[in-house]
XYZ file of C-alpha atoms in Angstrom:
232
model
C -10.374 51.285 17.409
C -8.201 48.584 15.818
C -7.334 49.133 12.153
C -7.342 45.566 10.872
C -8.832 45.469 7.372
C -8.548 49.220 6.754
C -5.024 49.757 5.389
C -5.279 48.407 1.832
C -5.356 51.740 0.030
C -3.098 53.533 2.506
C -0.281 51.007 2.122
C -0.650 50.952 -1.664
C -0.578 54.747 -1.993
C 2.455 55.023 0.285
C 4.261 52.379 -1.781
C 3.464 54.189 -5.032
C 4.666 57.516 -3.637
C 7.942 56.095 -2.323
C 8.594 54.044 -5.467
C 8.040 57.001 -7.791
C 10.816 58.792 -5.918
C 13.231 56.142 -7.226
C 12.701 57.376 -10.784
C 15.243 60.096 -11.722
C 14.065 63.686 -12.015
C 13.253 64.779 -15.556
C 12.305 61.301 -16.742
C 9.219 60.900 -18.925
C 6.571 58.809 -17.174
C 3.517 57.308 -18.847
C 0.612 56.703 -16.452
C -1.079 53.830 -18.296
C -4.717 53.505 -17.364
C -4.439 56.782 -15.473
C -8.150 57.276 -14.872
C -8.474 60.529 -12.940
C -4.668 60.848 -12.557
C -4.800 60.572 -8.783
C -1.050 59.952 -8.534
C 0.062 62.843 -10.715
C 0.661 64.726 -7.452
C 3.617 62.395 -6.784
C 5.154 63.056 -10.222
C 6.190 66.715 -9.977
C 9.809 65.698 -10.670
C 8.776 63.843 -13.837
C 7.364 64.632 -17.284
C 3.908 63.134 -16.783
C 1.683 61.707 -19.558
C -1.792 60.328 -18.740
C -3.288 57.570 -20.914
C -6.592 55.757 -20.538
C -9.275 54.218 -22.730
C -11.628 56.913 -21.438
C -14.868 54.899 -21.534
C -15.647 54.370 -17.848
C -18.087 56.994 -16.577
C -18.590 55.891 -12.965
C -22.155 54.636 -13.363
C -23.696 51.192 -13.449
C -25.985 48.880 -11.497
C -23.573 45.970 -11.075
C -20.933 45.697 -8.368
C -18.993 48.597 -6.901
C -19.134 51.837 -8.894
C -17.715 55.291 -8.203
C -20.829 57.281 -9.152
C -18.919 59.767 -11.291
C -15.652 59.823 -13.226
C -13.645 62.573 -14.921
C -11.829 61.659 -18.145
C -11.056 65.255 -19.095
C -7.448 65.270 -17.856
C -6.179 62.540 -20.197
C -3.366 63.276 -22.642
C -3.902 60.095 -24.668
C -7.168 58.221 -25.188
C -6.449 54.761 -26.571
C -6.486 51.049 -25.915
C -3.770 50.255 -23.365
C -2.414 47.482 -25.606
C -1.958 49.905 -28.512
C -0.739 53.291 -27.280
C 0.152 55.770 -30.057
C 3.718 56.512 -28.960
C 6.988 55.481 -30.684
C 9.098 52.525 -29.598
C 11.407 53.221 -26.639
C 9.892 56.668 -26.136
C 9.353 56.777 -22.353
C 11.618 56.335 -19.346
C 9.020 54.953 -16.957
C 5.517 53.493 -16.916
C 3.106 53.435 -13.982
C 0.046 51.184 -14.132
C -1.960 51.122 -10.904
C -5.062 48.999 -10.258
C -5.633 48.499 -13.972
C -4.698 44.921 -14.908
C -7.989 43.460 -13.632
C -9.759 45.767 -16.103
C -7.841 44.568 -19.182
C -9.163 41.527 -21.100
C -5.570 40.355 -21.727
C -3.032 42.038 -19.415
C -0.146 40.136 -20.997
C -0.664 42.240 -24.117
C -0.313 45.338 -21.946
C 3.024 44.050 -20.629
C 4.165 43.521 -24.205
C 3.157 47.084 -25.062
C 5.012 48.448 -22.018
C 8.108 46.577 -23.150
C 7.826 48.239 -26.565
C 7.388 51.720 -25.143
C 10.110 51.672 -22.488
C 13.703 52.600 -23.153
C 16.344 50.054 -22.095
C 16.779 50.437 -18.344
C 13.326 52.016 -18.077
C 11.198 51.654 -14.970
C 7.883 49.808 -14.615
C 5.620 50.249 -11.592
C 2.535 48.022 -11.329
C -0.084 47.478 -8.652
C -3.148 45.268 -9.012
C -5.409 43.270 -6.707
C -4.633 39.746 -5.648
C -8.386 39.449 -5.107
C -11.183 41.950 -5.545
C -14.937 42.309 -5.716
C -16.620 43.202 -8.995
C -15.980 46.889 -9.623
C -16.093 49.321 -12.557
C -18.325 46.820 -14.387
C -18.594 45.976 -17.196
C -14.840 46.654 -17.376
C -13.870 44.013 -14.813
C -12.279 40.919 -16.303
C -10.410 39.282 -13.411
C -10.714 39.317 -9.644
C -6.937 39.659 -9.361
C -3.470 38.304 -10.145
C -0.922 36.440 -8.043
C 2.798 37.109 -7.765
C 3.416 34.215 -10.137
C 1.715 36.059 -12.983
C 4.390 38.773 -12.795
C 7.257 36.390 -12.115
C 6.326 34.460 -15.246
C 5.323 37.147 -17.730
C 7.599 40.087 -16.896
C 10.890 38.248 -17.549
C 9.397 36.806 -20.742
C 8.973 40.370 -21.994
C 12.386 41.661 -21.052
C 11.836 42.876 -17.490
C 13.875 42.258 -14.361
C 11.817 42.418 -11.173
C 13.591 44.530 -8.553
C 10.862 44.583 -5.914
C 7.695 42.566 -5.379
C 5.585 43.225 -2.280
C 2.386 41.578 -1.087
C 0.000 44.079 0.479
C -1.822 42.720 3.526
C -2.456 39.105 4.468
C -5.252 36.551 4.826
C -6.551 37.986 8.088
C -6.431 41.570 6.827
C -8.399 40.660 3.707
C -11.063 38.784 5.663
C -11.315 41.767 8.010
C -11.742 44.145 5.071
C -14.667 42.102 3.779
C -16.094 41.679 7.294
C -16.273 45.463 7.512
C -18.037 45.516 4.141
C -20.812 43.155 5.306
C -22.958 46.089 6.439
C -22.903 47.664 2.957
C -23.319 44.385 1.062
C -26.009 43.067 3.410
C -28.040 46.221 3.022
C -27.816 46.186 -0.795
C -27.997 42.487 -1.611
C -29.938 40.976 1.310
C -32.063 43.944 2.322
C -30.890 43.474 5.906
C -29.308 45.951 8.287
C -27.253 44.603 11.148
C -28.821 44.864 14.575
C -26.939 45.734 17.755
C -26.191 42.084 18.575
C -24.879 41.398 15.078
C -22.703 44.511 15.168
C -21.265 43.317 18.475
C -20.405 39.929 16.946
C -18.840 41.705 13.977
C -16.750 43.850 16.328
C -15.528 40.801 18.271
C -14.680 38.967 15.040
C -12.626 41.941 13.855
C -10.785 41.897 17.186
C -9.944 38.215 16.650
C -8.754 38.894 13.107
C -6.598 41.775 14.344
C -4.964 39.537 16.945
C -4.283 36.856 14.325
C -2.889 39.373 11.854
C -0.490 40.692 14.495
C 0.935 37.159 14.800
C 0.888 36.427 11.057
C 3.808 34.462 9.610
C 3.213 34.480 5.873
C -0.501 34.006 5.198
C -0.191 36.502 2.334
C 0.822 33.529 0.187
C -2.793 32.362 0.524
C -4.606 35.671 0.253
C -3.787 39.368 0.353
C -5.092 42.699 -0.908
C -2.764 43.051 -3.859
C 0.685 42.789 -5.402
C 3.085 45.716 -5.922
C 5.835 45.319 -8.506
C 8.809 47.509 -9.458
C 10.800 46.279 -12.475
C 13.371 47.471 -15.017
C 13.397 47.012 -18.777
C 16.551 45.131 -19.673
C 18.616 46.389 -22.603
């Protein structure tokens, strides 16, 4: 079975794991907006601190929800734009899939700049486009590369790596696969055998187009991955 539209999370997690390895052993890392600390397992070489606002509980009737959520592993419960740590007190900050849940993510970048030591590392991932999820804490569908290229340098960061995850065809395939779930919930319709066959053929077409892709990620992709350094 072709995998078009299924690699969003896999690629992101692999990027996070490999990028965390670039941070020197013994460094203090703040996981800002850590949630359930799913990436702590990649931080065994680091002094890990988990921060989150701690208000999401996994339940809600709007959009995509997780069903349950565990806030018990947090070290710091605070607003991400006002974290109770001293200036220049951490060596690295990781913020994964959080910016779309912050009313003003630029204020978070400013706070990261305050907290990081000169030369410190910043790792960010966030959607380029996303469906409503974790409502009511969902304030933007996503952010483009130009958001980071504009705001990070303004707050003292040098971008060392910026990757676009997926492409136009991959994103459309992801949402094509989601039609069954969304159709059932929002239209009260389950796909019949003929419709499933059409869906399968459409995914095959999207897979063929993605294999020949030459830059459609500039139009649409899953998300943006950024690795930057705090300039002294």
